[in-house]
Amino acid sequence: MNSRLIFKQICTLCANHEGGELSLCPACLADLPWHSAPQCPQCAIPTDGSICGSCLSATPYFDASYALFAYDYPLDRLLQHYKYQETLHLAHTFATLLSNQVAPKQHIDLIIPMPMHRTRIKERGFNQALEIARLVAKQNNIKLDYTSAIRTKYTPPQASLAFKDRIKNMRGAFNCHGNLQGFSIAIVDDVMTTGASLNELAKTLKQAGASHVECWVIARTLPKS
Ligand SMILES: [Zn+2]
Ligand SMILES: [Zn+2]
């Protein structure tokens, strides 16, 4: 089939222009809250480019983080829409952006999507991180692994918890039964807030032998300046 026919649809945001392959017109794409400010290489919060205070005082288990966007309007709406209303064509949009901007710069052997507890998958019908990870892996010819790491703990939505409780809440949330000895791994997730779940998963992957773990996320919540 002609691929132009598959992607020739209107822009998801303005509905006035053709969306092209990303389902977003060039003007709406340019207006998104791109996270291009100098940032902490480890957790991606804005700094002068050096490692931030919280990474210095409590070193995360992940070695680096890349976020395409700040979790601000209208990207927050797009992600919520994608997560709850299953606008699955946005998985292609987000995956392609990650592939264009992040993937080519890294040396990664394995992509692991943020695992979702099976009860939550039943509630929602799909794992939003897996759908993006699947496409990023395919587009970059990197192996996808969505079975080695599982979420064993059913936790309340992190948004309802205070920072310290988020960390406590995530403790022991994952289990990894694969041997990841020497692997360089990218975890794909939709939103990074405190990084507590990414950190706990990175810890689990390192305990399973991973030599390097980084976070590839669509959006990062950033402190308001
Ligand atoms: Zn538009
Ligand atoms: Zn940091």
PDB file of C-alpha atoms and ligand atoms in Angstrom:
ATOM      1  CA  MET A   1       0.000   0.000   0.000  1.00  0.00           C
ATOM      2  CA  ASN A   2       1.135   3.545  -0.661  1.00  0.00           C
ATOM      3  CA  SER A   3       2.410   4.834   2.701  1.00  0.00           C
ATOM      4  CA  ARG A   4       1.232   8.346   1.837  1.00  0.00           C
ATOM      5  CA  LEU A   5      -2.302   7.044   2.060  1.00  0.00           C
ATOM      6  CA  ILE A   6      -1.751   5.676   5.559  1.00  0.00           C
ATOM      7  CA  PHE A   7      -0.366   8.871   7.036  1.00  0.00           C
ATOM      8  CA  LYS A   8      -2.262  11.464   5.057  1.00  0.00           C
ATOM      9  CA  GLN A   9      -4.496  12.654   7.868  1.00  0.00           C
ATOM     10  CA  ILE A  10      -5.303  15.910   9.524  1.00  0.00           C
ATOM     11  CA  CYS A  11      -3.164  17.457  12.264  1.00  0.00           C
ATOM     12  CA  THR A  12      -4.105  16.010  15.690  1.00  0.00           C
ATOM     13  CA  LEU A  13      -3.821  19.432  17.332  1.00  0.00           C
ATOM     14  CA  CYS A  14      -5.262  22.069  14.987  1.00  0.00           C
ATOM     15  CA  ALA A  15      -7.315  19.887  12.647  1.00  0.00           C
ATOM     16  CA  ASN A  16      -6.784  22.579   9.995  1.00  0.00           C
ATOM     17  CA  HIS A  17      -3.750  21.277   8.200  1.00  0.00           C
ATOM     18  CA  GLU A  18      -2.500  18.015   6.866  1.00  0.00           C
ATOM     19  CA  GLY A  19      -0.684  16.101   9.603  1.00  0.00           C
ATOM     20  CA  GLY A  20       1.749  14.194   7.398  1.00  0.00           C
ATOM     21  CA  GLU A  21       3.680  11.238   8.716  1.00  0.00           C
ATOM     22  CA  LEU A  22       3.684  12.568  12.301  1.00  0.00           C
ATOM     23  CA  SER A  23      -0.028  13.432  12.345  1.00  0.00           C
ATOM     24  CA  LEU A  24       1.016  16.967  13.331  1.00  0.00           C
ATOM     25  CA  CYS A  25       1.411  19.929  10.971  1.00  0.00           C
ATOM     26  CA  PRO A  26       4.814  21.719  10.920  1.00  0.00           C
ATOM     27  CA  ALA A  27       3.459  24.761  12.801  1.00  0.00           C
ATOM     28  CA  CYS A  28       1.940  22.715  15.632  1.00  0.00           C
ATOM     29  CA  LEU A  29       5.062  20.555  15.814  1.00  0.00           C
ATOM     30  CA  ALA A  30       7.286  23.632  16.141  1.00  0.00           C
ATOM     31  CA  ASP A  31       5.029  25.015  18.894  1.00  0.00           C
ATOM     32  CA  LEU A  32       5.332  21.953  21.126  1.00  0.00           C
ATOM     33  CA  PRO A  33       7.271  22.466  24.403  1.00  0.00           C
ATOM     34  CA  TRP A  34      10.550  20.904  23.202  1.00  0.00           C
ATOM     35  CA  HIS A  35      12.954  20.208  26.058  1.00  0.00           C
ATOM     36  CA  SER A  36      16.075  21.736  24.573  1.00  0.00           C
ATOM     37  CA  ALA A  37      17.368  23.772  27.538  1.00  0.00           C
ATOM     38  CA  PRO A  38      20.753  22.844  29.059  1.00  0.00           C
ATOM     39  CA  GLN A  39      20.054  20.036  31.509  1.00  0.00           C
ATOM     40  CA  CYS A  40      21.419  17.500  33.966  1.00  0.00           C
ATOM     41  CA  PRO A  41      22.772  14.651  31.784  1.00  0.00           C
ATOM     42  CA  GLN A  42      21.593  12.117  34.323  1.00  0.00           C
ATOM     43  CA  CYS A  43      17.989  13.160  35.068  1.00  0.00           C
ATOM     44  CA  ALA A  44      17.273  15.860  32.436  1.00  0.00           C
ATOM     45  CA  ILE A  45      16.117  18.653  34.733  1.00  0.00           C
ATOM     46  CA  PRO A  46      17.324  22.093  33.605  1.00  0.00           C
ATOM     47  CA  THR A  47      20.786  23.072  34.879  1.00  0.00           C
ATOM     48  CA  ASP A  48      23.743  24.846  33.267  1.00  0.00           C
ATOM     49  CA  GLY A  49      24.530  21.480  31.725  1.00  0.00           C
ATOM     50  CA  SER A  50      26.195  19.977  34.771  1.00  0.00           C
ATOM     51  CA  ILE A  51      24.877  17.211  37.060  1.00  0.00           C
ATOM     52  CA  CYS A  52      22.139  18.529  39.339  1.00  0.00           C
ATOM     53  CA  GLY A  53      22.233  18.660  43.137  1.00  0.00           C
ATOM     54  CA  SER A  54      19.801  15.817  43.680  1.00  0.00           C
ATOM     55  CA  CYS A  55      21.719  13.459  41.350  1.00  0.00           C
ATOM     56  CA  LEU A  56      24.925  14.419  43.186  1.00  0.00           C
ATOM     57  CA  SER A  57      23.454  13.760  46.616  1.00  0.00           C
ATOM     58  CA  ALA A  58      21.583  10.565  45.688  1.00  0.00           C
ATOM     59  CA  THR A  59      23.011   9.105  42.479  1.00  0.00           C
ATOM     60  CA  PRO A  60      20.247   7.491  40.415  1.00  0.00           C
ATOM     61  CA  TYR A  61      20.656   3.951  39.106  1.00  0.00           C
ATOM     62  CA  PHE A  62      20.093   5.173  35.551  1.00  0.00           C
ATOM     63  CA  ASP A  63      23.109   6.686  33.818  1.00  0.00           C
ATOM     64  CA  ALA A  64      21.377   9.196  31.555  1.00  0.00           C
ATOM     65  CA  SER A  65      17.945  10.577  30.629  1.00  0.00           C
ATOM     66  CA  TYR A  66      16.553  12.050  27.439  1.00  0.00           C
ATOM     67  CA  ALA A  67      13.174  13.770  27.256  1.00  0.00           C
ATOM     68  CA  LEU A  68      11.746  15.086  24.007  1.00  0.00           C
ATOM     69  CA  PHE A  69       9.412  17.545  25.685  1.00  0.00           C
ATOM     70  CA  ALA A  70       8.574  19.361  28.870  1.00  0.00           C
ATOM     71  CA  TYR A  71       5.301  18.017  30.244  1.00  0.00           C
ATOM     72  CA  ASP A  72       3.410  21.208  29.424  1.00  0.00           C
ATOM     73  CA  TYR A  73       0.473  22.246  27.289  1.00  0.00           C
ATOM     74  CA  PRO A  74      -0.435  20.984  24.742  1.00  0.00           C
ATOM     75  CA  LEU A  75       1.865  17.990  25.024  1.00  0.00           C
ATOM     76  CA  ASP A  76       0.302  16.978  28.370  1.00  0.00           C
ATOM     77  CA  ARG A  77      -3.100  16.820  26.657  1.00  0.00           C
ATOM     78  CA  LEU A  78      -1.708  14.810  23.771  1.00  0.00           C
ATOM     79  CA  LEU A  79      -0.175  12.276  26.150  1.00  0.00           C
ATOM     80  CA  GLN A  80      -3.311  11.993  28.272  1.00  0.00           C
ATOM     81  CA  HIS A  81      -5.365  11.542  25.151  1.00  0.00           C
ATOM     82  CA  TYR A  82      -2.988   8.860  23.960  1.00  0.00           C
ATOM     83  CA  LYS A  83      -2.985   7.097  27.322  1.00  0.00           C
ATOM     84  CA  TYR A  84      -6.694   7.024  28.047  1.00  0.00           C
ATOM     85  CA  GLN A  85      -8.450   7.285  24.723  1.00  0.00           C
ATOM     86  CA  GLU A  86      -6.173   5.045  22.769  1.00  0.00           C
ATOM     87  CA  THR A  87      -5.315   7.437  19.964  1.00  0.00           C
ATOM     88  CA  LEU A  88      -2.765   4.863  18.988  1.00  0.00           C
ATOM     89  CA  HIS A  89      -1.544   6.723  15.919  1.00  0.00           C
ATOM     90  CA  LEU A  90       0.270   8.970  18.410  1.00  0.00           C
ATOM     91  CA  ALA A  91       2.482   6.012  19.339  1.00  0.00           C
ATOM     92  CA  HIS A  92       3.886   6.300  15.829  1.00  0.00           C
ATOM     93  CA  THR A  93       4.370  10.060  16.250  1.00  0.00           C
ATOM     94  CA  PHE A  94       6.204   9.761  19.574  1.00  0.00           C
ATOM     95  CA  ALA A  95       8.282   6.775  18.458  1.00  0.00           C
ATOM     96  CA  THR A  96       9.392   8.519  15.275  1.00  0.00           C
ATOM     97  CA  LEU A  97      10.412  11.631  17.223  1.00  0.00           C
ATOM     98  CA  LEU A  98      12.420   9.507  19.697  1.00  0.00           C
ATOM     99  CA  SER A  99      14.028   7.693  16.769  1.00  0.00           C
ATOM    100  CA  ASN A 100      14.952  10.959  15.055  1.00  0.00           C
ATOM    101  CA  GLN A 101      16.206  12.861  18.077  1.00  0.00           C
ATOM    102  CA  VAL A 102      17.526  10.389  20.636  1.00  0.00           C
ATOM    103  CA  ALA A 103      18.161   6.885  19.349  1.00  0.00           C
ATOM    104  CA  PRO A 104      20.889   7.593  16.747  1.00  0.00           C
ATOM    105  CA  LYS A 105      23.153   9.235  19.342  1.00  0.00           C
ATOM    106  CA  GLN A 106      23.247   6.260  21.716  1.00  0.00           C
ATOM    107  CA  HIS A 107      24.693   2.752  21.729  1.00  0.00           C
ATOM    108  CA  ILE A 108      21.886   0.584  22.974  1.00  0.00           C
ATOM    109  CA  ASP A 109      21.530  -3.227  22.789  1.00  0.00           C
ATOM    110  CA  LEU A 110      18.069  -3.572  24.233  1.00  0.00           C
ATOM    111  CA  ILE A 111      14.912  -1.521  24.611  1.00  0.00           C
ATOM    112  CA  ILE A 112      12.692  -2.225  27.608  1.00  0.00           C
ATOM    113  CA  PRO A 113       9.330  -0.475  27.960  1.00  0.00           C
ATOM    114  CA  MET A 114       8.254   0.596  31.461  1.00  0.00           C
ATOM    115  CA  PRO A 115       6.312  -2.496  32.566  1.00  0.00           C
ATOM    116  CA  MET A 116       2.728  -2.100  33.634  1.00  0.00           C
ATOM    117  CA  HIS A 117       1.062  -4.305  36.246  1.00  0.00           C
ATOM    118  CA  ARG A 118      -1.231  -6.871  34.615  1.00  0.00           C
ATOM    119  CA  THR A 119      -4.224  -5.534  36.549  1.00  0.00           C
ATOM    120  CA  ARG A 120      -3.589  -2.061  35.139  1.00  0.00           C
ATOM    121  CA  ILE A 121      -3.217  -3.464  31.602  1.00  0.00           C
ATOM    122  CA  LYS A 122      -6.620  -5.094  32.026  1.00  0.00           C
ATOM    123  CA  GLU A 123      -8.113  -1.789  33.170  1.00  0.00           C
ATOM    124  CA  ARG A 124      -6.593   0.262  30.371  1.00  0.00           C
ATOM    125  CA  GLY A 125      -6.409  -2.269  27.592  1.00  0.00           C
ATOM    126  CA  PHE A 126      -2.819  -1.579  26.584  1.00  0.00           C
ATOM    127  CA  ASN A 127       0.575  -0.500  27.873  1.00  0.00           C
ATOM    128  CA  GLN A 128       1.227   2.926  26.373  1.00  0.00           C
ATOM    129  CA  ALA A 129       4.999   2.629  26.867  1.00  0.00           C
ATOM    130  CA  LEU A 130       5.159  -0.746  25.115  1.00  0.00           C
ATOM    131  CA  GLU A 131       3.409   0.565  21.992  1.00  0.00           C
ATOM    132  CA  ILE A 132       6.000   3.348  21.651  1.00  0.00           C
ATOM    133  CA  ALA A 133       8.940   1.073  22.547  1.00  0.00           C
ATOM    134  CA  ARG A 134       7.878  -1.519  19.982  1.00  0.00           C
ATOM    135  CA  LEU A 135       8.068   1.051  17.180  1.00  0.00           C
ATOM    136  CA  VAL A 136      11.315   2.664  18.384  1.00  0.00           C
ATOM    137  CA  ALA A 137      12.954  -0.781  18.491  1.00  0.00           C
ATOM    138  CA  LYS A 138      11.743  -1.583  14.995  1.00  0.00           C
ATOM    139  CA  GLN A 139      12.729   1.781  13.528  1.00  0.00           C
ATOM    140  CA  ASN A 140      16.267   1.497  14.922  1.00  0.00           C
ATOM    141  CA  ASN A 141      16.751  -2.225  14.561  1.00  0.00           C
ATOM    142  CA  ILE A 142      17.316  -2.658  18.312  1.00  0.00           C
ATOM    143  CA  LYS A 143      16.051  -5.720  20.169  1.00  0.00           C
ATOM    144  CA  LEU A 144      12.859  -5.211  22.192  1.00  0.00           C
ATOM    145  CA  ASP A 145      12.410  -7.021  25.500  1.00  0.00           C
ATOM    146  CA  TYR A 146       9.041  -6.665  27.202  1.00  0.00           C
ATOM    147  CA  THR A 147       9.047  -9.952  29.083  1.00  0.00           C
ATOM    148  CA  SER A 148      12.193 -10.006  31.267  1.00  0.00           C
ATOM    149  CA  ALA A 149      11.105  -7.184  33.558  1.00  0.00           C
ATOM    150  CA  ILE A 150       7.675  -7.287  35.140  1.00  0.00           C
ATOM    151  CA  ARG A 151       5.840  -5.064  37.582  1.00  0.00           C
ATOM    152  CA  THR A 152       4.942  -7.215  40.556  1.00  0.00           C
ATOM    153  CA  LYS A 153       3.434  -4.519  42.731  1.00  0.00           C
ATOM    154  CA  TYR A 154       0.100  -2.886  41.977  1.00  0.00           C
ATOM    155  CA  THR A 155       0.647   0.684  43.092  1.00  0.00           C
ATOM    156  CA  PRO A 156      -1.719   3.653  43.281  1.00  0.00           C
ATOM    157  CA  PRO A 157      -1.164   6.266  40.560  1.00  0.00           C
ATOM    158  CA  GLN A 158       2.023   8.124  41.474  1.00  0.00           C
ATOM    159  CA  ALA A 159       0.367  11.474  40.893  1.00  0.00           C
ATOM    160  CA  SER A 160      -1.683  11.045  44.062  1.00  0.00           C
ATOM    161  CA  LEU A 161       1.420  10.665  46.244  1.00  0.00           C
ATOM    162  CA  ALA A 162       3.957  13.035  47.780  1.00  0.00           C
ATOM    163  CA  PHE A 163       7.576  12.802  46.627  1.00  0.00           C
ATOM    164  CA  LYS A 164       8.846  10.673  49.547  1.00  0.00           C
ATOM    165  CA  ASP A 165       5.866   8.344  49.297  1.00  0.00           C
ATOM    166  CA  ARG A 166       6.506   7.870  45.588  1.00  0.00           C
ATOM    167  CA  ILE A 167       9.950   6.497  46.328  1.00  0.00           C
ATOM    168  CA  LYS A 168       8.658   4.245  49.110  1.00  0.00           C
ATOM    169  CA  ASN A 169       5.741   3.182  46.934  1.00  0.00           C
ATOM    170  CA  MET A 170       8.061   1.982  44.166  1.00  0.00           C
ATOM    171  CA  ARG A 171      10.395  -0.077  46.356  1.00  0.00           C
ATOM    172  CA  GLY A 172      10.472  -3.666  45.120  1.00  0.00           C
ATOM    173  CA  ALA A 173       7.896  -2.892  42.415  1.00  0.00           C
ATOM    174  CA  PHE A 174       9.741  -4.778  39.665  1.00  0.00           C
ATOM    175  CA  ASN A 175      11.168  -8.191  39.118  1.00  0.00           C
ATOM    176  CA  CYS A 176      13.614  -9.205  36.402  1.00  0.00           C
ATOM    177  CA  HIS A 177      14.026 -12.863  35.560  1.00  0.00           C
ATOM    178  CA  GLY A 178      16.258 -12.442  32.519  1.00  0.00           C
ATOM    179  CA  ASN A 179      20.046 -12.371  32.442  1.00  0.00           C
ATOM    180  CA  LEU A 180      20.992  -8.905  31.227  1.00  0.00           C
ATOM    181  CA  GLN A 181      24.730  -9.300  31.792  1.00  0.00           C
ATOM    182  CA  GLY A 182      26.643  -6.527  30.020  1.00  0.00           C
ATOM    183  CA  PHE A 183      23.628  -5.089  28.219  1.00  0.00           C
ATOM    184  CA  SER A 184      23.273  -1.417  27.478  1.00  0.00           C
ATOM    185  CA  ILE A 185      19.566  -0.722  27.931  1.00  0.00           C
ATOM    186  CA  ALA A 186      17.168   2.098  27.143  1.00  0.00           C
ATOM    187  CA  ILE A 187      13.947   2.188  29.165  1.00  0.00           C
ATOM    188  CA  VAL A 188      11.112   3.766  27.183  1.00  0.00           C
ATOM    189  CA  ASP A 189       8.359   5.540  29.106  1.00  0.00           C
ATOM    190  CA  ASP A 190       5.823   8.236  28.368  1.00  0.00           C
ATOM    191  CA  VAL A 191       6.274  10.647  31.280  1.00  0.00           C
ATOM    192  CA  MET A 192       9.079  11.124  33.781  1.00  0.00           C
ATOM    193  CA  THR A 193       7.914  12.941  36.898  1.00  0.00           C
ATOM    194  CA  THR A 194      10.126  12.349  39.942  1.00  0.00           C
ATOM    195  CA  GLY A 195      11.895   9.506  38.169  1.00  0.00           C
ATOM    196  CA  ALA A 196      11.079   7.168  41.081  1.00  0.00           C
ATOM    197  CA  SER A 197       9.697   4.353  38.931  1.00  0.00           C
ATOM    198  CA  LEU A 198      12.454   4.708  36.296  1.00  0.00           C
ATOM    199  CA  ASN A 199      15.035   4.635  39.080  1.00  0.00           C
ATOM    200  CA  GLU A 200      13.546   1.530  40.675  1.00  0.00           C
ATOM    201  CA  LEU A 201      13.411  -0.250  37.306  1.00  0.00           C
ATOM    202  CA  ALA A 202      16.999   0.808  36.515  1.00  0.00           C
ATOM    203  CA  LYS A 203      18.061  -0.635  39.875  1.00  0.00           C
ATOM    204  CA  THR A 204      16.343  -3.937  39.041  1.00  0.00           C
ATOM    205  CA  LEU A 205      17.970  -4.067  35.582  1.00  0.00           C
ATOM    206  CA  LYS A 206      21.430  -3.341  37.023  1.00  0.00           C
ATOM    207  CA  GLN A 207      20.924  -6.115  39.584  1.00  0.00           C
ATOM    208  CA  ALA A 208      20.171  -8.411  36.624  1.00  0.00           C
ATOM    209  CA  GLY A 209      23.551  -7.485  35.128  1.00  0.00           C
ATOM    210  CA  ALA A 210      22.889  -4.459  32.894  1.00  0.00           C
ATOM    211  CA  SER A 211      26.030  -2.374  32.483  1.00  0.00           C
ATOM    212  CA  HIS A 212      24.310   0.813  31.362  1.00  0.00           C
ATOM    213  CA  VAL A 213      20.709   2.001  31.706  1.00  0.00           C
ATOM    214  CA  GLU A 214      19.230   5.177  30.306  1.00  0.00           C
ATOM    215  CA  CYS A 215      15.732   6.647  30.185  1.00  0.00           C
ATOM    216  CA  TRP A 216      14.095   7.684  26.925  1.00  0.00           C
ATOM    217  CA  VAL A 217      10.880   9.524  27.702  1.00  0.00           C
ATOM    218  CA  ILE A 218       8.420  11.536  25.711  1.00  0.00           C
ATOM    219  CA  ALA A 219       8.007  14.222  28.357  1.00  0.00           C
ATOM    220  CA  ARG A 220       9.606  15.314  31.618  1.00  0.00           C
ATOM    221  CA  THR A 221       7.861  17.316  34.332  1.00  0.00           C
ATOM    222  CA  LEU A 222      10.060  20.339  34.902  1.00  0.00           C
ATOM    223  CA  PRO A 223      10.190  22.629  37.923  1.00  0.00           C
ATOM    224  CA  LYS A 224       8.414  25.922  37.181  1.00  0.00           C
ATOM    225  CA  SER A 225      10.866  28.794  36.998  1.00  0.00           C
TER     226      SER A 225
HETATM  227 ZN    ZN B   1      -1.591  21.693  13.304  1.00  0.00          ZN
HETATM  228 ZN    ZN B   2      19.955  15.264  37.817  1.00  0.00          ZN
END
